[in-house]
PDB file of C-alpha atoms in Angstrom:
ATOM      1  CA  UNK A   1      18.353 -19.322  21.343  1.00 78.00           C
ATOM      2  CA  UNK A   2      19.057 -21.211  18.119  1.00 84.00           C
ATOM      3  CA  UNK A   3      20.732 -18.895  15.616  1.00 88.00           C
ATOM      4  CA  UNK A   4      22.740 -18.624  12.411  1.00 88.00           C
ATOM      5  CA  UNK A   5      25.919 -16.557  12.378  1.00 88.00           C
ATOM      6  CA  UNK A   6      26.225 -14.122   9.460  1.00 87.00           C
ATOM      7  CA  UNK A   7      28.086 -10.933   8.669  1.00 83.00           C
ATOM      8  CA  UNK A   8      26.215  -7.950  10.082  1.00 70.00           C
ATOM      9  CA  UNK A   9      26.283  -6.450   6.566  1.00 70.00           C
ATOM     10  CA  UNK A  10      23.943  -9.261   5.447  1.00 75.00           C
ATOM     11  CA  UNK A  11      21.130  -8.367   7.861  1.00 70.00           C
ATOM     12  CA  UNK A  12      19.196  -6.330   5.313  1.00 62.00           C
ATOM     13  CA  UNK A  13      19.360  -8.972   2.589  1.00 68.00           C
ATOM     14  CA  UNK A  14      18.377 -11.964   4.751  1.00 73.00           C
ATOM     15  CA  UNK A  15      15.547 -10.211   6.600  1.00 67.00           C
ATOM     16  CA  UNK A  16      12.944 -11.755   4.287  1.00 61.00           C
ATOM     17  CA  UNK A  17      14.293 -15.322   4.431  1.00 74.00           C
ATOM     18  CA  UNK A  18      11.782 -17.939   5.589  1.00 72.00           C
ATOM     19  CA  UNK A  19      14.084 -19.297   8.314  1.00 80.00           C
ATOM     20  CA  UNK A  20      14.371 -15.982  10.198  1.00 80.00           C
ATOM     21  CA  UNK A  21      12.386 -15.771  13.443  1.00 77.00           C
ATOM     22  CA  UNK A  22      10.796 -12.341  13.046  1.00 62.00           C
ATOM     23  CA  UNK A  23       9.639 -12.273  16.681  1.00 58.00           C
ATOM     24  CA  UNK A  24      13.203 -12.023  18.058  1.00 69.00           C
ATOM     25  CA  UNK A  25      16.022  -9.569  17.499  1.00 70.00           C
ATOM     26  CA  UNK A  26      19.463 -10.549  16.176  1.00 76.00           C
ATOM     27  CA  UNK A  27      22.459 -10.273  18.488  1.00 74.00           C
ATOM     28  CA  UNK A  28      25.150  -8.121  16.837  1.00 71.00           C
ATOM     29  CA  UNK A  29      28.788  -7.862  17.908  1.00 70.00           C
ATOM     30  CA  UNK A  30      32.143  -7.183  16.204  1.00 69.00           C
ATOM     31  CA  UNK A  31      30.809  -7.248  12.651  1.00 72.00           C
ATOM     32  CA  UNK A  32      28.763 -10.428  13.045  1.00 79.00           C
ATOM     33  CA  UNK A  33      25.101 -11.085  13.736  1.00 80.00           C
ATOM     34  CA  UNK A  34      23.513 -14.132  15.329  1.00 84.00           C
ATOM     35  CA  UNK A  35      20.079 -14.292  13.721  1.00 85.00           C
ATOM     36  CA  UNK A  36      17.316 -16.189  15.587  1.00 85.00           C
ATOM     37  CA  UNK A  37      16.024 -19.207  13.652  1.00 86.00           C
ATOM     38  CA  UNK A  38      12.430 -20.417  13.416  1.00 78.00           C
ATOM     39  CA  UNK A  39      11.538 -23.820  14.868  1.00 75.00           C
ATOM     40  CA  UNK A  40      12.363 -26.645  12.474  1.00 72.00           C
ATOM     41  CA  UNK A  41      14.963 -24.689  10.482  1.00 82.00           C
ATOM     42  CA  UNK A  42      18.698 -25.376  10.385  1.00 85.00           C
ATOM     43  CA  UNK A  43      20.873 -23.460  12.836  1.00 86.00           C
ATOM     44  CA  UNK A  44      24.599 -22.973  13.551  1.00 86.00           C
ATOM     45  CA  UNK A  45      24.767 -22.166  17.255  1.00 84.00           C
ATOM     46  CA  UNK A  46      22.556 -22.557  20.309  1.00 83.00           C
ATOM     47  CA  UNK A  47      23.112 -19.385  22.324  1.00 76.00           C
ATOM     48  CA  UNK A  48      22.180 -19.187  26.006  1.00 68.00           C
ATOM     49  CA  UNK A  49      19.198 -17.019  26.855  1.00 59.00           C
ATOM     50  CA  UNK A  50      20.632 -13.730  28.081  1.00 53.00           C
ATOM     51  CA  UNK A  51      18.199 -12.573  30.752  1.00 47.00           C
ATOM     52  CA  UNK A  52      20.716 -10.129  32.188  1.00 47.00           C
ATOM     53  CA  UNK A  53      21.426  -8.378  28.913  1.00 51.00           C
ATOM     54  CA  UNK A  54      20.719  -4.665  28.520  1.00 62.00           C
ATOM     55  CA  UNK A  55      17.150  -3.788  27.671  1.00 70.00           C
ATOM     56  CA  UNK A  56      16.499  -3.174  23.995  1.00 77.00           C
ATOM     57  CA  UNK A  57      15.853   0.242  22.466  1.00 84.00           C
ATOM     58  CA  UNK A  58      15.596   1.845  19.043  1.00 85.00           C
ATOM     59  CA  UNK A  59      18.307   4.046  17.639  1.00 88.00           C
ATOM     60  CA  UNK A  60      16.984   6.773  15.331  1.00 89.00           C
ATOM     61  CA  UNK A  61      19.742   9.044  14.110  1.00 89.00           C
ATOM     62  CA  UNK A  62      21.463  10.305  17.256  1.00 92.00           C
ATOM     63  CA  UNK A  63      18.483   9.563  19.536  1.00 93.00           C
ATOM     64  CA  UNK A  64      17.630   6.447  21.551  1.00 93.00           C
ATOM     65  CA  UNK A  65      14.005   5.380  22.055  1.00 92.00           C
ATOM     66  CA  UNK A  66      12.764   3.048  24.810  1.00 91.00           C
ATOM     67  CA  UNK A  67       9.307   1.502  24.379  1.00 86.00           C
ATOM     68  CA  UNK A  68       6.865  -0.117  26.794  1.00 83.00           C
ATOM     69  CA  UNK A  69       7.462   0.177  30.527  1.00 87.00           C
ATOM     70  CA  UNK A  70       9.530   3.122  31.736  1.00 93.00           C
ATOM     71  CA  UNK A  71      13.232   2.182  31.761  1.00 92.00           C
ATOM     72  CA  UNK A  72      15.143   2.329  35.013  1.00 92.00           C
ATOM     73  CA  UNK A  73      17.846   4.926  35.613  1.00 93.00           C
ATOM     74  CA  UNK A  74      20.439   2.157  35.318  1.00 92.00           C
ATOM     75  CA  UNK A  75      19.070   1.106  31.918  1.00 91.00           C
ATOM     76  CA  UNK A  76      19.125   4.688  30.657  1.00 93.00           C
ATOM     77  CA  UNK A  77      22.623   5.327  32.044  1.00 92.00           C
ATOM     78  CA  UNK A  78      23.902   2.116  30.448  1.00 89.00           C
ATOM     79  CA  UNK A  79      22.463   3.066  27.066  1.00 89.00           C
ATOM     80  CA  UNK A  80      24.034   6.533  27.304  1.00 92.00           C
ATOM     81  CA  UNK A  81      27.464   5.052  28.112  1.00 90.00           C
ATOM     82  CA  UNK A  82      27.248   2.626  25.189  1.00 86.00           C
ATOM     83  CA  UNK A  83      25.854   4.962  22.512  1.00 88.00           C
ATOM     84  CA  UNK A  84      26.545   8.591  23.554  1.00 92.00           C
ATOM     85  CA  UNK A  85      23.229   9.858  22.127  1.00 93.00           C
ATOM     86  CA  UNK A  86      22.035  13.439  21.819  1.00 95.00           C
ATOM     87  CA  UNK A  87      18.904  12.442  23.738  1.00 95.00           C
ATOM     88  CA  UNK A  88      16.912   9.528  25.145  1.00 96.00           C
ATOM     89  CA  UNK A  89      13.119   9.240  24.821  1.00 95.00           C
ATOM     90  CA  UNK A  90      10.615   6.922  26.427  1.00 94.00           C
ATOM     91  CA  UNK A  91       7.603   6.215  24.196  1.00 91.00           C
ATOM     92  CA  UNK A  92       4.788   4.655  26.193  1.00 87.00           C
ATOM     93  CA  UNK A  93       2.324   4.135  23.345  1.00 83.00           C
ATOM     94  CA  UNK A  94       0.875   5.666  20.179  1.00 82.00           C
ATOM     95  CA  UNK A  95      -2.514   7.307  20.565  1.00 80.00           C
ATOM     96  CA  UNK A  96      -5.541   7.143  18.296  1.00 79.00           C
ATOM     97  CA  UNK A  97      -6.003   6.642  14.597  1.00 80.00           C
ATOM     98  CA  UNK A  98      -3.308   9.279  13.903  1.00 79.00           C
ATOM     99  CA  UNK A  99      -0.769   7.231  15.908  1.00 81.00           C
ATOM    100  CA  UNK A 100       0.560  10.185  17.921  1.00 87.00           C
ATOM    101  CA  UNK A 101       3.462   9.128  20.186  1.00 88.00           C
ATOM    102  CA  UNK A 102       3.127   9.646  23.936  1.00 91.00           C
ATOM    103  CA  UNK A 103       6.718  10.385  24.917  1.00 92.00           C
ATOM    104  CA  UNK A 104       8.880  11.616  27.792  1.00 93.00           C
ATOM    105  CA  UNK A 105      12.382  13.052  27.355  1.00 95.00           C
ATOM    106  CA  UNK A 106      14.663  11.200  29.791  1.00 95.00           C
ATOM    107  CA  UNK A 107      18.024  12.688  28.834  1.00 95.00           C
ATOM    108  CA  UNK A 108      19.525  15.439  26.691  1.00 95.00           C
ATOM    109  CA  UNK A 109      17.480  16.977  23.922  1.00 95.00           C
ATOM    110  CA  UNK A 110      15.342  15.600  21.113  1.00 94.00           C
ATOM    111  CA  UNK A 111      13.953  16.957  17.836  1.00 93.00           C
ATOM    112  CA  UNK A 112      14.332  16.036  14.181  1.00 96.00           C
ATOM    113  CA  UNK A 113      16.615  13.219  13.069  1.00 95.00           C
ATOM    114  CA  UNK A 114      17.663  11.727   9.747  1.00 95.00           C
ATOM    115  CA  UNK A 115      17.312   7.951   9.956  1.00 92.00           C
ATOM    116  CA  UNK A 116      18.889   5.643   7.361  1.00 90.00           C
ATOM    117  CA  UNK A 117      17.512   2.155   6.747  1.00 88.00           C
ATOM    118  CA  UNK A 118      18.226  -0.326   3.929  1.00 85.00           C
ATOM    119  CA  UNK A 119      19.271   2.509   1.621  1.00 89.00           C
ATOM    120  CA  UNK A 120      16.244   4.714   2.367  1.00 93.00           C
ATOM    121  CA  UNK A 121      16.444   8.022   4.239  1.00 95.00           C
ATOM    122  CA  UNK A 122      13.731   9.292   6.589  1.00 95.00           C
ATOM    123  CA  UNK A 123      13.404  12.658   8.310  1.00 96.00           C
ATOM    124  CA  UNK A 124      11.184  12.578  11.400  1.00 95.00           C
ATOM    125  CA  UNK A 125      10.673  13.914  14.904  1.00 95.00           C
ATOM    126  CA  UNK A 126       9.972  10.878  17.137  1.00 94.00           C
ATOM    127  CA  UNK A 127       8.178  13.114  19.651  1.00 94.00           C
ATOM    128  CA  UNK A 128       5.604  13.967  16.975  1.00 93.00           C
ATOM    129  CA  UNK A 129       5.309  10.971  14.632  1.00 93.00           C
ATOM    130  CA  UNK A 130       5.582   7.191  14.762  1.00 86.00           C
ATOM    131  CA  UNK A 131       8.476   5.184  13.393  1.00 84.00           C
ATOM    132  CA  UNK A 132       9.015   1.463  13.998  1.00 74.00           C
ATOM    133  CA  UNK A 133      12.297  -0.207  13.123  1.00 69.00           C
ATOM    134  CA  UNK A 134      10.702  -3.558  13.954  1.00 65.00           C
ATOM    135  CA  UNK A 135       9.012  -3.509  10.528  1.00 76.00           C
ATOM    136  CA  UNK A 136      12.354  -3.487   8.692  1.00 80.00           C
ATOM    137  CA  UNK A 137      12.051  -7.087   7.477  1.00 81.00           C
ATOM    138  CA  UNK A 138       8.503  -6.482   6.253  1.00 85.00           C
ATOM    139  CA  UNK A 139       9.628  -3.428   4.284  1.00 87.00           C
ATOM    140  CA  UNK A 140      12.376  -5.494   2.675  1.00 87.00           C
ATOM    141  CA  UNK A 141       9.953  -8.339   1.910  1.00 88.00           C
ATOM    142  CA  UNK A 142       7.476  -6.072   0.126  1.00 90.00           C
ATOM    143  CA  UNK A 143      10.235  -4.255  -1.741  1.00 91.00           C
ATOM    144  CA  UNK A 144      11.416  -7.629  -3.060  1.00 90.00           C
ATOM    145  CA  UNK A 145       7.850  -8.629  -3.996  1.00 92.00           C
ATOM    146  CA  UNK A 146       6.871  -5.621  -6.128  1.00 94.00           C
ATOM    147  CA  UNK A 147       7.504  -5.517  -9.860  1.00 93.00           C
ATOM    148  CA  UNK A 148       8.638  -2.358 -11.655  1.00 94.00           C
ATOM    149  CA  UNK A 149       5.621  -0.342 -12.719  1.00 94.00           C
ATOM    150  CA  UNK A 150       3.205  -1.882 -10.207  1.00 97.00           C
ATOM    151  CA  UNK A 151       0.508   0.525  -9.056  1.00 98.00           C
ATOM    152  CA  UNK A 152       0.469   0.540  -5.249  1.00 98.00           C
ATOM    153  CA  UNK A 153      -1.809   2.236  -2.713  1.00 98.00           C
ATOM    154  CA  UNK A 154      -0.261   2.831   0.710  1.00 98.00           C
ATOM    155  CA  UNK A 155      -3.438   3.618   2.623  1.00 96.00           C
ATOM    156  CA  UNK A 156      -1.819   4.611   5.949  1.00 95.00           C
ATOM    157  CA  UNK A 157       1.521   5.910   4.753  1.00 95.00           C
ATOM    158  CA  UNK A 158       2.796   7.758   7.821  1.00 94.00           C
ATOM    159  CA  UNK A 159       6.125   9.390   6.996  1.00 95.00           C
ATOM    160  CA  UNK A 160       6.721   6.950   4.132  1.00 96.00           C
ATOM    161  CA  UNK A 161       7.845   3.825   6.022  1.00 92.00           C
ATOM    162  CA  UNK A 162       6.698   1.599   3.139  1.00 94.00           C
ATOM    163  CA  UNK A 163       6.061   4.108   0.339  1.00 97.00           C
ATOM    164  CA  UNK A 164       9.713   5.130   0.108  1.00 97.00           C
ATOM    165  CA  UNK A 165      11.225   1.621  -0.238  1.00 95.00           C
ATOM    166  CA  UNK A 166       8.422   0.523  -2.580  1.00 97.00           C
ATOM    167  CA  UNK A 167       9.021   3.575  -4.758  1.00 97.00           C
ATOM    168  CA  UNK A 168      12.742   2.846  -4.763  1.00 96.00           C
ATOM    169  CA  UNK A 169      11.925  -0.728  -5.858  1.00 96.00           C
ATOM    170  CA  UNK A 170      10.178   0.581  -8.974  1.00 96.00           C
ATOM    171  CA  UNK A 171       6.526   0.803  -7.950  1.00 97.00           C
ATOM    172  CA  UNK A 172       4.266   3.775  -8.629  1.00 98.00           C
ATOM    173  CA  UNK A 173       2.836   4.627  -5.204  1.00 98.00           C
ATOM    174  CA  UNK A 174      -0.124   6.703  -4.053  1.00 98.00           C
ATOM    175  CA  UNK A 175       0.537   7.391  -0.358  1.00 98.00           C
ATOM    176  CA  UNK A 176      -2.377   8.489   1.846  1.00 98.00           C
ATOM    177  CA  UNK A 177      -1.931   9.941   5.348  1.00 97.00           C
ATOM    178  CA  UNK A 178      -4.426  11.399   7.820  1.00 95.00           C
ATOM    179  CA  UNK A 179      -1.991  13.034  10.276  1.00 94.00           C
ATOM    180  CA  UNK A 180      -0.876  16.472   8.957  1.00 96.00           C
ATOM    181  CA  UNK A 181       2.501  16.306  10.720  1.00 96.00           C
ATOM    182  CA  UNK A 182       3.250  12.838   9.338  1.00 96.00           C
ATOM    183  CA  UNK A 183       2.095  14.041   5.927  1.00 97.00           C
ATOM    184  CA  UNK A 184       4.625  16.888   5.942  1.00 97.00           C
ATOM    185  CA  UNK A 185       7.397  14.403   6.683  1.00 97.00           C
ATOM    186  CA  UNK A 186       6.021  12.082   3.984  1.00 98.00           C
ATOM    187  CA  UNK A 187       6.416  14.820   1.369  1.00 98.00           C
ATOM    188  CA  UNK A 188       9.870  15.679   2.696  1.00 98.00           C
ATOM    189  CA  UNK A 189      10.975  12.035   2.539  1.00 98.00           C
ATOM    190  CA  UNK A 190       9.680  11.665  -1.010  1.00 98.00           C
ATOM    191  CA  UNK A 191      11.958  14.572  -1.938  1.00 98.00           C
ATOM    192  CA  UNK A 192      14.843  13.305   0.203  1.00 98.00           C
ATOM    193  CA  UNK A 193      14.820  10.001  -1.696  1.00 98.00           C
ATOM    194  CA  UNK A 194      14.252  11.677  -5.099  1.00 98.00           C
ATOM    195  CA  UNK A 195      10.971   9.862  -5.690  1.00 98.00           C
ATOM    196  CA  UNK A 196       8.859  12.776  -6.911  1.00 97.00           C
ATOM    197  CA  UNK A 197       8.238  10.918 -10.176  1.00 96.00           C
ATOM    198  CA  UNK A 198       7.010   7.694  -8.588  1.00 97.00           C
ATOM    199  CA  UNK A 199       5.448   8.471  -5.171  1.00 98.00           C
ATOM    200  CA  UNK A 200       2.561  10.914  -4.657  1.00 98.00           C
ATOM    201  CA  UNK A 201       1.339  12.018  -1.227  1.00 98.00           C
ATOM    202  CA  UNK A 202      -2.305  12.734  -0.331  1.00 98.00           C
ATOM    203  CA  UNK A 203      -3.512  14.303   2.937  1.00 98.00           C
ATOM    204  CA  UNK A 204      -6.774  12.941   4.329  1.00 97.00           C
ATOM    205  CA  UNK A 205      -8.805   9.773   4.858  1.00 96.00           C
ATOM    206  CA  UNK A 206      -7.739   7.123   2.362  1.00 96.00           C
ATOM    207  CA  UNK A 207     -11.299   5.779   2.207  1.00 96.00           C
ATOM    208  CA  UNK A 208     -12.536   8.973   0.564  1.00 96.00           C
ATOM    209  CA  UNK A 209      -9.418   9.971  -1.390  1.00 97.00           C
ATOM    210  CA  UNK A 210      -8.496   6.690  -3.066  1.00 97.00           C
ATOM    211  CA  UNK A 211      -9.444   6.308  -6.732  1.00 96.00           C
ATOM    212  CA  UNK A 212      -8.712   3.972  -9.611  1.00 96.00           C
ATOM    213  CA  UNK A 213      -7.544   0.356  -9.481  1.00 98.00           C
ATOM    214  CA  UNK A 214      -4.325  -0.913  -7.883  1.00 98.00           C
ATOM    215  CA  UNK A 215      -2.162  -4.007  -8.244  1.00 98.00           C
ATOM    216  CA  UNK A 216      -1.191  -3.928  -4.569  1.00 98.00           C
ATOM    217  CA  UNK A 217      -2.756  -2.209  -1.565  1.00 98.00           C
ATOM    218  CA  UNK A 218      -1.094  -1.840   1.818  1.00 97.00           C
ATOM    219  CA  UNK A 219      -3.092  -1.193   5.001  1.00 95.00           C
ATOM    220  CA  UNK A 220      -0.412  -0.748   7.664  1.00 90.00           C
ATOM    221  CA  UNK A 221      -2.693   0.143  10.560  1.00 90.00           C
ATOM    222  CA  UNK A 222      -4.135  -1.994  13.359  1.00 88.00           C
ATOM    223  CA  UNK A 223      -7.593  -0.591  12.566  1.00 89.00           C
ATOM    224  CA  UNK A 224      -7.065  -1.559   8.945  1.00 90.00           C
ATOM    225  CA  UNK A 225     -10.030  -3.928   8.787  1.00 94.00           C
ATOM    226  CA  UNK A 226     -12.229  -0.795   8.758  1.00 94.00           C
ATOM    227  CA  UNK A 227     -10.456   0.223   5.536  1.00 95.00           C
ATOM    228  CA  UNK A 228     -10.511  -3.201   3.905  1.00 96.00           C
ATOM    229  CA  UNK A 229     -13.803  -2.557   2.116  1.00 96.00           C
ATOM    230  CA  UNK A 230     -12.352   0.575   0.512  1.00 97.00           C
ATOM    231  CA  UNK A 231      -9.326  -1.429  -0.609  1.00 97.00           C
ATOM    232  CA  UNK A 232     -11.564  -4.068  -2.206  1.00 98.00           C
ATOM    233  CA  UNK A 233     -13.427  -1.351  -4.109  1.00 97.00           C
ATOM    234  CA  UNK A 234     -10.151  -0.356  -5.781  1.00 98.00           C
ATOM    235  CA  UNK A 235      -8.728  -3.816  -6.428  1.00 97.00           C
ATOM    236  CA  UNK A 236      -9.049  -6.308  -9.265  1.00 97.00           C
ATOM    237  CA  UNK A 237      -8.676 -10.042  -9.722  1.00 97.00           C
ATOM    238  CA  UNK A 238      -5.016 -10.740  -8.969  1.00 97.00           C
ATOM    239  CA  UNK A 239      -4.535  -7.732  -6.695  1.00 97.00           C
ATOM    240  CA  UNK A 240      -2.777  -8.306  -3.380  1.00 97.00           C
ATOM    241  CA  UNK A 241      -3.832  -6.573  -0.155  1.00 97.00           C
ATOM    242  CA  UNK A 242      -1.443  -6.534   2.814  1.00 97.00           C
ATOM    243  CA  UNK A 243      -3.564  -6.046   5.948  1.00 95.00           C
ATOM    244  CA  UNK A 244      -1.837  -5.491   9.305  1.00 93.00           C
ATOM    245  CA  UNK A 245      -3.509  -6.488  12.579  1.00 90.00           C
ATOM    246  CA  UNK A 246      -2.982  -7.763  16.114  1.00 85.00           C
ATOM    247  CA  UNK A 247      -5.050 -10.908  15.529  1.00 86.00           C
ATOM    248  CA  UNK A 248      -5.853 -13.274  12.681  1.00 88.00           C
ATOM    249  CA  UNK A 249      -8.821 -11.796  10.796  1.00 91.00           C
ATOM    250  CA  UNK A 250      -8.913 -14.358   7.981  1.00 90.00           C
ATOM    251  CA  UNK A 251     -12.582 -15.284   8.431  1.00 93.00           C
ATOM    252  CA  UNK A 252     -13.682 -11.652   8.332  1.00 93.00           C
ATOM    253  CA  UNK A 253     -11.432 -10.971   5.343  1.00 94.00           C
ATOM    254  CA  UNK A 254     -12.898 -13.891   3.374  1.00 96.00           C
ATOM    255  CA  UNK A 255     -16.443 -12.751   4.141  1.00 95.00           C
ATOM    256  CA  UNK A 256     -15.791  -9.161   3.062  1.00 96.00           C
ATOM    257  CA  UNK A 257     -14.021 -10.312  -0.096  1.00 96.00           C
ATOM    258  CA  UNK A 258     -16.930 -12.591  -1.023  1.00 96.00           C
ATOM    259  CA  UNK A 259     -19.416  -9.764  -0.477  1.00 96.00           C
ATOM    260  CA  UNK A 260     -17.358  -7.674  -2.921  1.00 96.00           C
ATOM    261  CA  UNK A 261     -17.433 -10.470  -5.508  1.00 96.00           C
ATOM    262  CA  UNK A 262     -13.931 -11.888  -4.960  1.00 96.00           C
ATOM    263  CA  UNK A 263     -12.524 -15.192  -3.878  1.00 95.00           C
ATOM    264  CA  UNK A 264      -9.418 -14.823  -1.726  1.00 95.00           C
ATOM    265  CA  UNK A 265      -6.399 -16.699  -0.459  1.00 95.00           C
ATOM    266  CA  UNK A 266      -5.097 -15.475   2.898  1.00 94.00           C
ATOM    267  CA  UNK A 267      -1.656 -16.182   4.346  1.00 91.00           C
ATOM    268  CA  UNK A 268      -0.679 -14.851   7.765  1.00 89.00           C
ATOM    269  CA  UNK A 269       2.838 -14.087   8.969  1.00 85.00           C
ATOM    270  CA  UNK A 270       4.319 -12.590  12.122  1.00 83.00           C
ATOM    271  CA  UNK A 271       5.991  -9.209  11.688  1.00 82.00           C
ATOM    272  CA  UNK A 272       7.267  -8.838  15.264  1.00 71.00           C
ATOM    273  CA  UNK A 273       6.341  -9.123  18.912  1.00 71.00           C
ATOM    274  CA  UNK A 274       3.982  -6.373  20.020  1.00 70.00           C
ATOM    275  CA  UNK A 275       3.718  -7.002  23.752  1.00 67.00           C
ATOM    276  CA  UNK A 276       3.278  -9.785  26.286  1.00 66.00           C
ATOM    277  CA  UNK A 277       1.569 -12.693  24.486  1.00 64.00           C
ATOM    278  CA  UNK A 278       0.743 -10.492  21.467  1.00 73.00           C
ATOM    279  CA  UNK A 279       2.233 -10.284  17.998  1.00 78.00           C
ATOM    280  CA  UNK A 280       1.956  -7.881  15.078  1.00 83.00           C
ATOM    281  CA  UNK A 281       0.643  -9.803  12.050  1.00 87.00           C
ATOM    282  CA  UNK A 282       0.338  -9.095   8.354  1.00 90.00           C
ATOM    283  CA  UNK A 283      -2.295 -10.892   6.311  1.00 93.00           C
ATOM    284  CA  UNK A 284      -1.454 -11.241   2.615  1.00 94.00           C
ATOM    285  CA  UNK A 285      -4.740 -11.407   0.706  1.00 96.00           C
ATOM    286  CA  UNK A 286      -4.585 -12.508  -2.949  1.00 97.00           C
ATOM    287  CA  UNK A 287      -7.864 -11.791  -4.741  1.00 96.00           C
ATOM    288  CA  UNK A 288      -9.382 -14.143  -7.308  1.00 95.00           C
TER     289      UNK A 288
END
C-alpha cells in the first residue's frame, strides 16, 4: 500500500486532499498516520499489505461497532483487549428508507454515546440510528466548500451528520429527517453544538416540506435520485446538489436537470468502499 506519513493530528485537515485514497483507511500508530495514496500521486512509503491485521471496526464513544459479516469470537476478544469498550455491537445492515440499524449486542452493554468528530459533537444510540464514520472526509470537504451565509438544504439529515459541520462552517441549514428517532437526536445535536441560530430541523418527507430556493442541496441517501426532482424545484442557476448513490447516475441526472430547465455539470467522486466490488459515490451537480 503506497502511503504518505503524517502526524495523526493532521488527519482531519488532509481528509479532503486530492491525493488521499478515500476507499482505504489510514494506518495509525504512535502519533503517526500512514495515509493511502491514490494511483499516480506522490508517496513516501510502500507498506506491505497486512492481510493478517485485526478486522476494522468503528469506535463511537465507548462502544465498538463491527459491520458486514459477523465477527469471530477471536476478532471480538481482540478488539476488547485493545480498546476496553463498554460494549461491542455487530451491525449487519440498515433497513429501509429510515435507515434503521439491524444490530446484535456481542459484549457488554450499549445505549447512548457522545461521539466527537472534527470538532463536532453527536449524541446517538447506534442500536436505533445510523452513523457512519466513513463519511468523515466528505463532511470535511463540504464544510470547506461552503461560504458563510450560504443557504443549504440537508434533505436526509439523520442525526445531523452533515448539518452540524455545515452549520459550524457558517451555512444556514434547513435539515429534514423522516425517522422520528433520528430527528430527536438531530434537534439534540443542534443544541449540543450551539447551532440553534443557524440550523433548523424539520420532521417529515423532505419532498413535501422543502420550500424556497437554496444555494446548496445535499441528498445523502442511496435512494436520493427519487428526491432529485424536488431538489431541482428549489434550486437556481449556480446551485450545487450533492447526490449520494451506489452507482454513477450522471445520465439520469443530466436528463432530469434538462427537463427542469437547467444545464448541469456532474463530477463523481468515491466517498468510501461500501462492500465487495461496490463503492459509495457522491455526484456533485452544478446547475447552469
